[in-house]
């Protein structure tokens, strides 16, 4: 184990060193190594753009809600969308490549949600480009390019539209719209998803800084069926600076019935709004989001890291939708883009207290798929609604058949009910509870009342499940599953009283008879046959938070001290140590809380932007689930935030000794400020 710790420390200090560690808002990389590069995502909750070490390249573009079956597991998968921000820049007839640039610097500005790359090209020019996934326009992106000429040069700039390999029946279009005040050049592509289920569309256009009539002439070139481009030439004198932009939109038939025309309409809208207005509205939207912030005094690196986690969660979720983020958000195709308990239990609580409108979208996702969950319960012989372990567009089960979690990891249905109840608790919105929360709570409570096996008083067993600790498959009376089921049955009963309807009396009766098992040493037993083996992730300790099933501090500590020694040093996700952090902070043990806070994410960081992987030494960032857990450890642990049926309260907690002050701003619907010193 000591050897593994040394390996992780070496990875951390060697691989992560290039990021300047003090700026709370900017991740700046002055040395880009393509062979050891994990991209960072710019996203607006709908469209994600992942960075590349290559100049003017984007690794991939991912759209929320765009799924099709292809290749992996015979289930729905996230699709790569058209790479609508790939560019080419030539100077004096030679296209710039990574091998020909020097002084390359990349920077993620988390406050402005922008990615910037700058470099020198020989002795001829300094080039800077920035791109944005515009927060106020869900399907629209913008790239801004600036060229500072050191000598007289001729530039040749091209916007390249290329279809990902998985798409088929690619159609390429080019159109010019002439008006007295503007000329709009539209580079557009469409293609069908692998099964033909979806039409994928993208369009972009140049935004020039010259007055109309003085802008460069745009030329279209068709290269092959999968790629075409539009380009222009411009002569620059030494000492002059030239700026142009590209605005583009990407949308599918999952989002709009007329996706092809809508992609062009949205691009035209962006063109005529203009660069300055687009960036102004984008900036104001992010300024509003950052009114809900976590401010740490005394630990600049932790401050930067926490801002990164907040930035990613804010980027991966969007208010006013019925979309819900997957474990990897919009950073790629990880976990097929499916929605798990990762949303409800790990990402959702942090967003619920920071950005209730984003959290509302996540519950709306489940509400709109309630009918599918009811059919799932019916097919398994149960009542109510049984939510799938992996969910995508329609809400049917999307877990690959080789994974036993699909048929058996039933605690997800409790997680959905708990999330619905907590939305009411934080917002105190009884109208929402009546229209949205109650149907979810009623159906999930009916599921658990039918799911238990009634074997006598105190023995309403829940048998044959995959535990929250997924290394425990097909076990009986799993601690988290049982306690979460009890919670939903109690919450549904309480919700009924609030909205003036009659609760099923059986719900409370069942809740009172679901067992929580103990071992001979008094520790809460993870499941009926648990004998002290290693655990993949938090299970028993979740009974203290978020459930409050275990509330006696002595029992909380007993369970903590036992299970913290059962987590192996590798192969386990980041969330477990986050829960240890939270509970030790609430118990007043600052040293233990800090230890697990660092262990929860530092060994999981990947270069060059300190992006979080799922496991120590892992290479699959960005793990939004882990970020959500760690943010909870700060908000609900160090910050003492507690969600109750009466709203948000603050309980006693402790800070790491070198943290001078923790300030939480914009908390809850009332945007409160909470301070811990």
XYZ file of C-alpha atoms in Angstrom:
677
model
C 0.000 0.000 0.000
C 2.851 2.420 0.800
C 4.335 1.788 -2.649
C 0.994 2.632 -4.275
C 0.810 5.885 -2.300
C 4.240 6.860 -3.631
C 3.152 6.093 -7.200
C 0.057 8.276 -6.843
C 2.111 11.104 -5.348
C 4.567 10.914 -8.244
C 1.702 10.994 -10.748
C 0.224 13.956 -8.913
C 3.363 16.078 -8.622
C 4.810 15.255 -12.053
C 1.611 15.238 -14.070
C -0.246 18.125 -12.484
C 2.613 20.550 -11.874
C 2.114 22.812 -14.963
C -1.101 24.392 -13.614
C -0.500 27.593 -11.700
C -1.980 26.773 -8.324
C -2.887 30.142 -6.837
C -5.481 31.783 -9.085
C -8.970 30.991 -7.728
C -10.619 31.299 -11.147
C -8.087 30.356 -13.829
C -6.431 27.053 -14.685
C -3.406 28.089 -16.730
C -1.141 25.620 -18.488
C 2.158 26.823 -19.916
C 3.402 23.423 -21.070
C 1.147 21.241 -23.232
C 2.198 17.597 -23.655
C -0.097 15.797 -26.125
C 0.838 12.328 -24.827
C -0.229 13.227 -21.285
C -3.187 15.502 -21.920
C -6.741 15.179 -20.615
C -9.032 17.810 -22.057
C -11.139 20.248 -20.109
C -14.755 20.936 -21.045
C -16.534 24.158 -21.880
C -20.278 23.526 -21.651
C -23.617 25.224 -21.001
C -25.675 22.273 -19.789
C -26.618 21.333 -23.358
C -23.517 21.354 -25.538
C -20.052 20.358 -24.336
C -16.778 21.165 -26.121
C -13.699 19.202 -25.005
C -10.272 20.766 -25.500
C -7.390 19.331 -27.490
C -3.597 19.824 -27.258
C -3.581 20.605 -30.990
C -3.959 24.248 -32.076
C -7.433 25.066 -33.411
C -8.714 21.563 -32.713
C -11.551 20.396 -30.504
C -11.465 16.812 -29.252
C -15.218 16.326 -29.402
C -18.610 17.966 -29.151
C -21.298 16.296 -27.022
C -24.992 17.202 -26.898
C -27.217 16.416 -23.921
C -30.201 14.230 -24.800
C -28.777 12.847 -28.083
C -28.678 9.037 -27.857
C -28.758 6.122 -30.256
C -27.934 2.441 -30.140
C -24.589 1.607 -31.673
C -21.727 -0.668 -30.848
C -21.666 -0.743 -27.094
C -23.914 -3.106 -25.197
C -27.012 -2.915 -27.423
C -28.194 0.082 -25.393
C -28.545 3.802 -26.049
C -25.292 5.732 -26.120
C -24.271 9.360 -26.202
C -23.355 10.512 -29.699
C -20.481 12.686 -30.813
C -21.919 15.632 -32.637
C -20.439 17.524 -35.573
C -17.154 19.136 -34.639
C -18.302 22.633 -35.543
C -15.352 24.522 -34.040
C -12.447 22.786 -35.754
C -10.430 25.430 -37.569
C -7.455 25.756 -39.860
C -5.182 28.778 -39.902
C -2.543 29.213 -42.561
C 0.115 31.909 -42.660
C 1.915 32.633 -45.929
C 0.516 29.488 -47.490
C 1.403 27.049 -44.698
C -1.165 25.604 -42.275
C -0.153 25.900 -38.629
C 0.503 22.596 -36.842
C 1.448 21.807 -33.243
C 5.061 21.060 -34.188
C 5.540 24.571 -35.570
C 4.299 26.660 -32.655
C 6.098 27.855 -29.538
C 5.156 29.382 -26.201
C 1.781 27.629 -26.262
C -0.418 28.438 -23.298
C -3.915 27.148 -22.575
C -6.251 28.547 -19.969
C -9.689 27.772 -18.615
C -11.315 30.850 -17.120
C -13.952 29.339 -14.856
C -15.547 32.656 -13.972
C -16.190 33.474 -17.642
C -16.563 29.849 -18.789
C -14.076 30.325 -21.615
C -11.166 28.298 -22.962
C -8.233 30.235 -24.436
C -5.164 29.046 -26.302
C -2.279 31.295 -27.389
C 1.002 30.606 -29.179
C 3.697 32.100 -31.384
C 4.078 30.974 -34.972
C 7.753 31.268 -35.970
C 8.678 34.957 -36.076
C 5.568 35.904 -38.011
C 2.614 36.124 -35.625
C 1.153 35.612 -32.193
C -2.217 33.845 -32.306
C -4.886 33.678 -29.604
C -8.269 31.991 -29.758
C -11.019 31.565 -27.193
C -14.203 29.546 -27.354
C -17.420 29.566 -25.402
C -20.467 27.370 -25.061
C -22.864 30.263 -24.762
C -24.813 30.050 -21.522
C -27.841 32.004 -22.708
C -28.147 30.084 -26.023
C -28.301 26.355 -25.264
C -27.312 25.077 -28.715
C -24.837 27.777 -29.755
C -21.056 28.160 -29.461
C -18.605 30.915 -30.320
C -14.899 30.989 -31.148
C -12.968 34.267 -31.144
C -9.623 34.474 -32.999
C -6.992 37.227 -32.763
C -3.821 37.386 -34.893
C -1.013 39.840 -34.093
C 1.278 40.163 -37.096
C 5.006 40.529 -36.400
C 5.773 40.745 -40.138
C 3.725 41.393 -43.236
C 1.741 38.175 -43.653
C -1.080 36.608 -45.631
C -3.492 34.599 -43.490
C -5.797 31.883 -44.765
C -8.462 30.974 -42.212
C -10.907 28.097 -42.574
C -13.811 26.714 -40.595
C -13.937 22.945 -41.076
C -17.129 20.904 -40.609
C -16.436 17.187 -40.215
C -18.835 14.377 -39.370
C -17.876 11.836 -36.674
C -17.290 8.317 -37.986
C -20.409 6.828 -36.377
C -22.801 9.073 -38.310
C -24.124 8.093 -41.739
C -25.854 9.614 -44.778
C -23.924 12.861 -44.366
C -25.286 15.826 -46.283
C -23.245 19.022 -46.682
C -24.723 22.425 -47.531
C -23.375 25.886 -48.172
C -25.561 28.918 -48.505
C -25.066 32.684 -48.671
C -27.797 35.049 -47.563
C -27.367 38.601 -48.879
C -29.099 41.563 -47.323
C -28.290 45.264 -47.725
C -26.774 45.311 -44.218
C -25.206 41.852 -43.972
C -23.911 38.821 -45.855
C -24.285 35.504 -44.030
C -22.215 32.511 -45.158
C -23.647 29.281 -43.734
C -21.536 26.113 -43.535
C -24.024 23.376 -42.645
C -24.019 19.597 -42.306
C -26.566 16.970 -41.380
C -26.305 13.228 -40.845
C -28.278 10.360 -39.436
C -27.348 8.629 -36.211
C -26.157 5.013 -36.556
C -29.642 3.437 -36.612
C -31.188 6.395 -38.429
C -33.210 7.283 -35.349
C -31.916 10.860 -35.086
C -31.030 13.601 -37.525
C -27.865 15.380 -36.321
C -27.324 18.908 -37.632
C -24.769 21.684 -37.258
C -24.169 25.032 -38.900
C -21.697 27.864 -38.462
C -20.744 31.231 -39.904
C -17.968 33.805 -39.758
C -18.389 37.006 -37.770
C -16.043 39.639 -39.154
C -14.824 42.787 -37.427
C -14.917 44.877 -40.630
C -17.876 46.957 -41.677
C -20.316 45.341 -44.094
C -18.938 45.505 -47.614
C -15.347 45.514 -46.381
C -15.222 42.005 -44.949
C -13.204 39.251 -46.661
C -14.705 37.136 -49.436
C -15.708 33.678 -48.206
C -15.073 30.610 -50.388
C -16.629 27.159 -49.898
C -14.708 23.950 -50.564
C -16.070 20.390 -50.574
C -13.365 17.901 -49.613
C -15.262 14.627 -49.280
C -18.639 13.378 -48.122
C -17.733 13.722 -44.442
C -15.935 17.081 -44.511
C -16.229 20.502 -46.087
C -15.047 23.976 -45.181
C -15.363 27.681 -45.823
C -12.342 29.976 -45.863
C -11.093 33.498 -46.452
C -7.789 35.303 -47.029
C -6.548 38.472 -45.350
C -3.321 40.454 -45.698
C -1.903 41.895 -42.486
C 0.834 44.473 -42.085
C 3.512 44.065 -39.429
C 2.278 45.389 -36.086
C -1.413 45.069 -36.974
C -3.932 42.941 -35.100
C -6.876 41.224 -36.770
C -9.879 39.584 -35.134
C -12.632 37.357 -36.486
C -15.074 34.926 -34.904
C -17.033 31.797 -35.729
C -20.506 31.239 -34.303
C -22.242 27.910 -34.727
C -25.176 25.823 -33.562
C -25.646 22.093 -33.132
C -29.007 20.417 -32.593
C -30.739 17.116 -33.300
C -34.220 15.839 -33.984
C -34.316 14.813 -30.310
C -34.406 18.523 -29.511
C -36.394 19.983 -32.411
C -38.728 18.597 -35.072
C -37.009 20.600 -37.803
C -33.384 20.273 -36.721
C -31.696 21.154 -40.030
C -33.472 24.470 -40.539
C -33.302 25.288 -36.853
C -29.511 24.843 -36.785
C -29.230 27.462 -39.529
C -31.786 29.772 -37.934
C -29.913 29.739 -34.621
C -26.624 30.407 -36.395
C -28.190 33.357 -38.233
C -29.536 34.609 -34.898
C -26.037 34.476 -33.392
C -24.533 36.207 -36.437
C -26.933 39.125 -36.213
C -26.669 39.397 -32.447
C -22.958 39.914 -33.021
C -19.875 38.961 -31.062
C -20.098 41.685 -28.423
C -23.739 41.036 -27.520
C -23.191 37.277 -27.448
C -20.257 37.589 -25.050
C -22.085 40.158 -22.932
C -25.137 37.947 -22.408
C -22.936 34.899 -21.820
C -20.909 36.808 -19.238
C -23.985 38.083 -17.417
C -25.465 34.574 -17.240
C -22.302 33.196 -15.618
C -22.032 36.211 -13.340
C -25.505 35.332 -12.065
C -24.528 31.687 -11.527
C -21.415 32.637 -9.566
C -23.496 34.579 -7.057
C -23.797 31.102 -5.544
C -20.198 30.477 -4.581
C -17.896 28.723 -2.113
C -15.089 30.951 -0.811
C -12.202 29.399 1.114
C -9.679 31.575 2.943
C -6.340 30.023 3.804
C -6.052 27.303 1.155
C -5.596 28.720 -2.374
C -5.266 25.303 -4.015
C -8.430 23.965 -2.396
C -10.206 27.170 -3.477
C -9.173 26.660 -7.098
C -10.117 22.978 -7.003
C -13.533 23.648 -5.477
C -14.225 26.323 -8.085
C -13.322 23.772 -10.752
C -15.796 21.280 -9.321
C -18.523 23.923 -9.131
C -17.730 25.109 -12.652
C -18.071 21.589 -14.035
C -21.373 20.887 -12.286
C -22.741 24.255 -13.395
C -21.561 23.446 -16.935
C -23.099 19.979 -17.047
C -26.608 20.962 -15.855
C -29.122 23.455 -17.185
C -32.220 25.090 -15.774
C -35.507 24.883 -17.652
C -34.987 21.411 -19.139
C -35.792 17.814 -18.318
C -32.206 16.647 -18.810
C -30.062 15.140 -16.093
C -26.260 14.736 -16.142
C -24.433 11.437 -16.428
C -21.385 10.580 -14.277
C -19.103 12.226 -16.841
C -21.432 15.116 -17.634
C -20.742 16.565 -21.075
C -17.016 15.758 -20.996
C -17.300 12.807 -23.374
C -19.087 9.532 -23.973
C -18.274 7.942 -20.602
C -20.902 5.610 -19.143
C -22.765 6.032 -22.446
C -24.134 9.343 -21.123
C -26.587 7.406 -18.946
C -28.170 8.747 -15.764
C -27.583 6.775 -12.525
C -27.881 7.397 -8.770
C -24.788 9.527 -9.399
C -27.206 12.331 -10.227
C -29.683 12.111 -7.357
C -27.311 11.228 -4.535
C -24.033 12.865 -5.510
C -24.410 15.783 -7.937
C -27.961 16.858 -7.112
C -27.650 17.841 -3.404
C -24.845 20.338 -4.079
C -26.744 21.868 -6.992
C -29.968 21.856 -4.975
C -28.562 24.285 -2.404
C -26.456 26.290 -4.893
C -28.680 26.330 -8.016
C -32.213 25.090 -7.238
C -33.363 25.756 -10.821
C -30.765 23.315 -12.163
C -31.769 20.750 -9.559
C -35.394 21.170 -10.636
C -34.451 20.047 -14.157
C -33.012 16.830 -12.728
C -36.253 15.968 -10.929
C -38.217 16.938 -14.033
C -36.154 14.360 -15.923
C -37.473 11.626 -13.606
C -41.032 12.968 -13.508
C -41.304 12.879 -17.292
C -40.149 9.248 -17.288
C -42.465 8.098 -14.502
C -44.680 6.151 -16.914
C -41.703 4.106 -18.101
C -40.746 3.406 -14.478
C -44.282 2.165 -13.764
C -44.058 -0.235 -16.697
C -40.710 -1.439 -15.371
C -42.247 -2.188 -11.957
C -45.124 -4.021 -13.609
C -42.800 -6.238 -15.624
C -40.909 -7.208 -12.442
C -44.081 -8.039 -10.545
C -44.117 -4.934 -8.359
C -46.463 -1.993 -7.870
C -45.716 1.690 -8.246
C -42.671 2.860 -10.195
C -39.293 1.118 -10.494
C -36.708 3.458 -11.986
C -33.987 1.934 -14.167
C -30.428 1.703 -12.878
C -29.219 3.269 -16.137
C -31.538 5.701 -17.885
C -31.208 7.625 -21.147
C -33.758 9.348 -23.386
C -36.923 7.338 -22.742
C -36.544 6.180 -19.139
C -36.460 2.456 -19.910
C -33.703 0.256 -18.511
C -30.474 0.929 -20.440
C -27.990 -1.165 -18.434
C -26.017 -3.605 -20.648
C -27.243 -7.117 -19.945
C -23.896 -8.341 -18.588
C -24.189 -5.923 -15.648
C -26.321 -7.335 -12.829
C -27.024 -3.809 -11.607
C -29.768 -3.487 -14.262
C -32.154 -6.071 -12.843
C -31.082 -5.758 -9.196
C -29.731 -2.346 -8.108
C -33.101 -1.195 -6.875
C -31.914 1.513 -4.479
C -32.045 3.938 -7.436
C -35.831 4.071 -6.961
C -35.311 5.266 -3.404
C -32.732 7.829 -4.543
C -35.259 9.349 -6.973
C -37.897 9.640 -4.246
C -35.418 11.171 -1.795
C -34.376 13.764 -4.394
C -37.990 14.757 -5.009
C -38.616 15.184 -1.285
C -35.432 17.220 -0.824
C -36.441 19.597 -3.618
C -39.584 20.389 -1.655
C -37.596 20.689 1.593
C -35.232 23.283 0.148
C -37.788 25.292 -1.853
C -40.878 24.783 0.344
C -42.855 24.868 -2.919
C -46.128 23.090 -2.081
C -47.573 23.623 -5.532
C -44.573 21.836 -7.047
C -44.889 19.119 -4.414
C -48.512 18.548 -5.362
C -47.943 18.516 -9.128
C -44.504 16.903 -9.437
C -43.111 15.675 -6.137
C -46.157 13.806 -4.902
C -46.590 11.580 -7.974
C -42.943 10.525 -7.702
C -43.132 9.938 -3.950
C -46.427 8.044 -4.143
C -45.241 5.689 -6.874
C -41.841 5.048 -5.296
C -43.482 4.380 -1.911
C -45.917 1.960 -3.558
C -42.923 0.202 -5.114
C -41.182 -0.344 -1.782
C -44.371 -1.465 -0.046
C -44.689 -4.147 -2.727
C -40.962 -4.906 -2.907
C -40.510 -5.992 0.737
C -41.041 -9.618 1.738
C -43.182 -9.699 4.876
C -41.591 -12.278 7.143
C -42.893 -11.078 10.511
C -42.524 -8.057 12.760
C -39.224 -6.281 12.130
C -38.534 -8.613 9.210
C -39.973 -6.918 6.166
C -36.914 -7.996 4.228
C -35.605 -6.595 0.957
C -33.858 -9.550 -0.601
C -31.738 -10.153 -3.672
C -30.344 -6.731 -4.516
C -27.100 -5.250 -5.736
C -25.937 -3.011 -2.896
C -24.828 0.598 -3.202
C -21.447 -1.083 -2.634
C -21.588 -2.749 -6.044
C -19.079 -5.455 -5.136
C -21.934 -6.943 -3.075
C -24.226 -8.544 -5.665
C -27.459 -10.413 -4.991
C -27.414 -9.906 -1.243
C -30.238 -9.506 1.272
C -31.096 -6.550 3.506
C -28.448 -4.164 2.228
C -28.086 -1.283 4.692
C -28.381 1.574 2.195
C -31.198 -0.012 0.194
C -33.244 -0.768 3.300
C -32.679 2.613 4.950
C -33.375 4.519 1.722
C -36.613 2.562 1.224
C -37.663 3.455 4.783
C -36.922 7.107 4.085
C -39.090 7.196 0.949
C -42.006 5.545 2.740
C -41.765 8.133 5.532
C -41.308 11.077 3.144
C -44.321 10.028 1.063
C -46.425 9.894 4.213
C -45.255 13.353 5.241
C -45.839 14.759 1.753
C -49.417 13.461 1.736
C -50.189 15.392 4.917
C -48.686 18.576 3.475
C -50.867 18.566 0.363
C -53.998 17.293 2.106
C -54.332 13.819 0.624
C -54.618 10.534 2.454
C -51.434 8.500 2.665
C -51.517 4.738 2.410
C -51.332 3.594 6.050
C -49.303 0.604 4.903
C -46.336 2.841 4.052
C -45.540 3.695 7.678
C -46.246 0.130 8.751
C -43.730 -1.199 6.221
C -41.137 1.448 7.099
C -41.304 0.482 10.770
C -40.591 -3.159 9.955
C -37.675 -2.909 7.493
C -34.580 -4.165 9.328
C -31.211 -2.393 9.630
C -28.777 -5.116 10.610
C -25.933 -4.974 13.121
C -22.801 -7.060 13.568
C -21.682 -8.581 16.854
C -19.329 -5.634 17.454
C -22.221 -3.167 17.162
C -21.257 -1.859 13.715
C -24.084 -1.493 11.216
C -23.860 -4.521 8.904
C -23.670 -3.722 5.201
C -25.835 -6.709 4.257
C -26.990 -10.000 5.726
C -23.895 -12.005 4.741
C -21.289 -9.241 5.100
C -18.166 -10.446 6.903
C -15.764 -7.520 6.748
C -14.632 -7.714 3.120
C -13.467 -4.692 1.124
C -16.096 -2.278 -0.189
C -16.202 -0.456 -3.510
C -17.946 2.682 -2.282
C -19.964 4.234 0.509
C -22.961 2.260 1.739
C -23.432 1.995 5.519
C -22.003 5.462 6.166
C -24.705 6.982 3.970
C -27.174 6.077 6.719
C -25.728 8.926 8.794
C -25.728 11.328 5.843
C -27.870 11.987 3.912
C -30.489 9.803 5.598
C -30.103 10.437 9.359
C -31.126 6.805 9.888
C -28.049 6.604 12.113
C -27.951 9.769 14.222
C -26.162 8.862 17.478
C -22.639 10.354 17.134
C -21.131 7.301 18.838
C -22.732 4.978 16.292
C -21.761 7.283 13.407
C -18.136 7.159 14.606
C -18.223 3.399 15.172
C -19.435 2.819 11.612
C -16.906 5.312 10.231
C -13.912 3.801 11.986
C -14.884 0.343 10.788
C -15.682 1.009 7.121
C -12.899 3.528 6.450
C -10.492 0.590 6.791
C -12.489 -1.512 4.288
C -11.914 0.750 1.267
C -8.978 -0.467 -0.900
C -6.395 2.032 -2.038
C -7.266 1.651 -5.698
C -10.200 0.849 -7.940
C -12.767 2.747 -5.893
C -14.588 5.978 -6.837
C -14.026 9.375 -5.244
C -17.370 9.680 -3.455
C -16.634 7.388 -0.494
C -13.855 9.521 0.978
C -16.076 12.571 0.453
C -18.686 11.048 2.772
C -15.974 10.240 5.336
C -14.873 13.895 5.097
C -18.402 15.171 5.649
C -19.107 12.962 8.650
C -15.790 13.616 10.389
C -16.321 17.372 9.917
C -19.725 17.088 11.549
C -18.228 15.002 14.366
C -15.655 17.740 15.016
C -12.553 15.858 13.878
C -10.822 18.419 11.641
C -7.683 16.322 11.072
C -9.551 13.238 9.863
C -11.871 15.395 7.753
C -8.911 17.066 6.031
C -7.192 13.709 5.469
C -10.179 12.283 3.624
C -10.863 15.572 1.814
C -7.425 15.362 0.208
C -7.738 11.628 -0.448
C -11.130 12.105 -2.089
C -9.713 13.778 -5.165
C -6.014 14.674 -5.208
C -4.832 11.207 -6.334
C -7.570 11.270 -9.035
C -6.369 14.437 -10.774
C -5.157 14.324 -14.364
C -2.939 16.764 -16.253
C -2.793 19.420 -17.292
C -6.018 20.957 -15.871
C -6.428 18.921 -12.670
C -9.523 17.213 -14.056
C -10.938 14.495 -11.813
C -10.958 10.843 -12.865
C -13.261 8.300 -11.275
C -10.514 6.445 -9.375
C -6.981 7.034 -8.113
C -4.686 6.933 -11.112
C -7.730 6.686 -13.413
C -7.840 8.231 -16.871
C -11.560 8.805 -17.509
C -12.284 12.421 -16.577
C -14.384 14.394 -15.937
C -15.987 12.509 -13.015
C -18.835 14.824 -12.075
C -20.129 12.311 -9.510
C -16.957 12.696 -7.489
C -17.103 16.477 -7.800
C -20.649 16.430 -6.444
C -19.632 14.316 -3.460
C -16.657 16.527 -2.657
C -18.788 19.675 -2.909
C -21.206 18.089 -0.438
C -18.279 17.474 1.909
C -17.590 21.230 1.845
C -21.188 22.489 1.861
C -22.803 19.978 4.220
C -19.636 18.916 6.031
C -17.333 21.869 6.685
C -20.165 24.325 5.989
C -22.713 22.534 8.188
C -25.611 22.937 5.754
C -28.463 20.612 6.682
C -31.617 19.984 4.655
C -34.723 19.552 6.821
C -38.442 19.439 6.134
C -38.569 23.113 7.188
C -35.803 24.225 4.813
C -32.059 24.766 5.017
C -30.437 25.070 8.448
C -26.821 25.174 9.595
C -25.454 22.754 12.167
C -22.164 22.721 14.059
C -19.103 21.615 12.139
C -15.351 22.244 11.937
C -12.946 23.487 9.279
C -9.475 22.176 8.444
C -7.096 23.981 10.770
C -5.407 26.024 8.033
C -8.719 27.202 6.562
C -9.278 30.614 8.108
C -12.826 31.079 6.891
C -15.459 29.415 4.715
C -18.107 31.657 3.153
C -21.054 30.140 1.290
C -22.987 32.666 -0.796
C -26.275 32.408 -2.688
C -27.474 29.383 -0.727
C -31.008 28.127 -1.362
C -33.904 30.003 -2.972
C -33.381 32.936 -0.584
C -29.706 33.279 -1.636
C -28.441 33.304 1.937
C -24.832 33.800 2.987
C -23.471 31.343 5.546
C -20.080 31.732 7.228
C -17.904 29.292 9.183
C -14.747 30.504 10.944
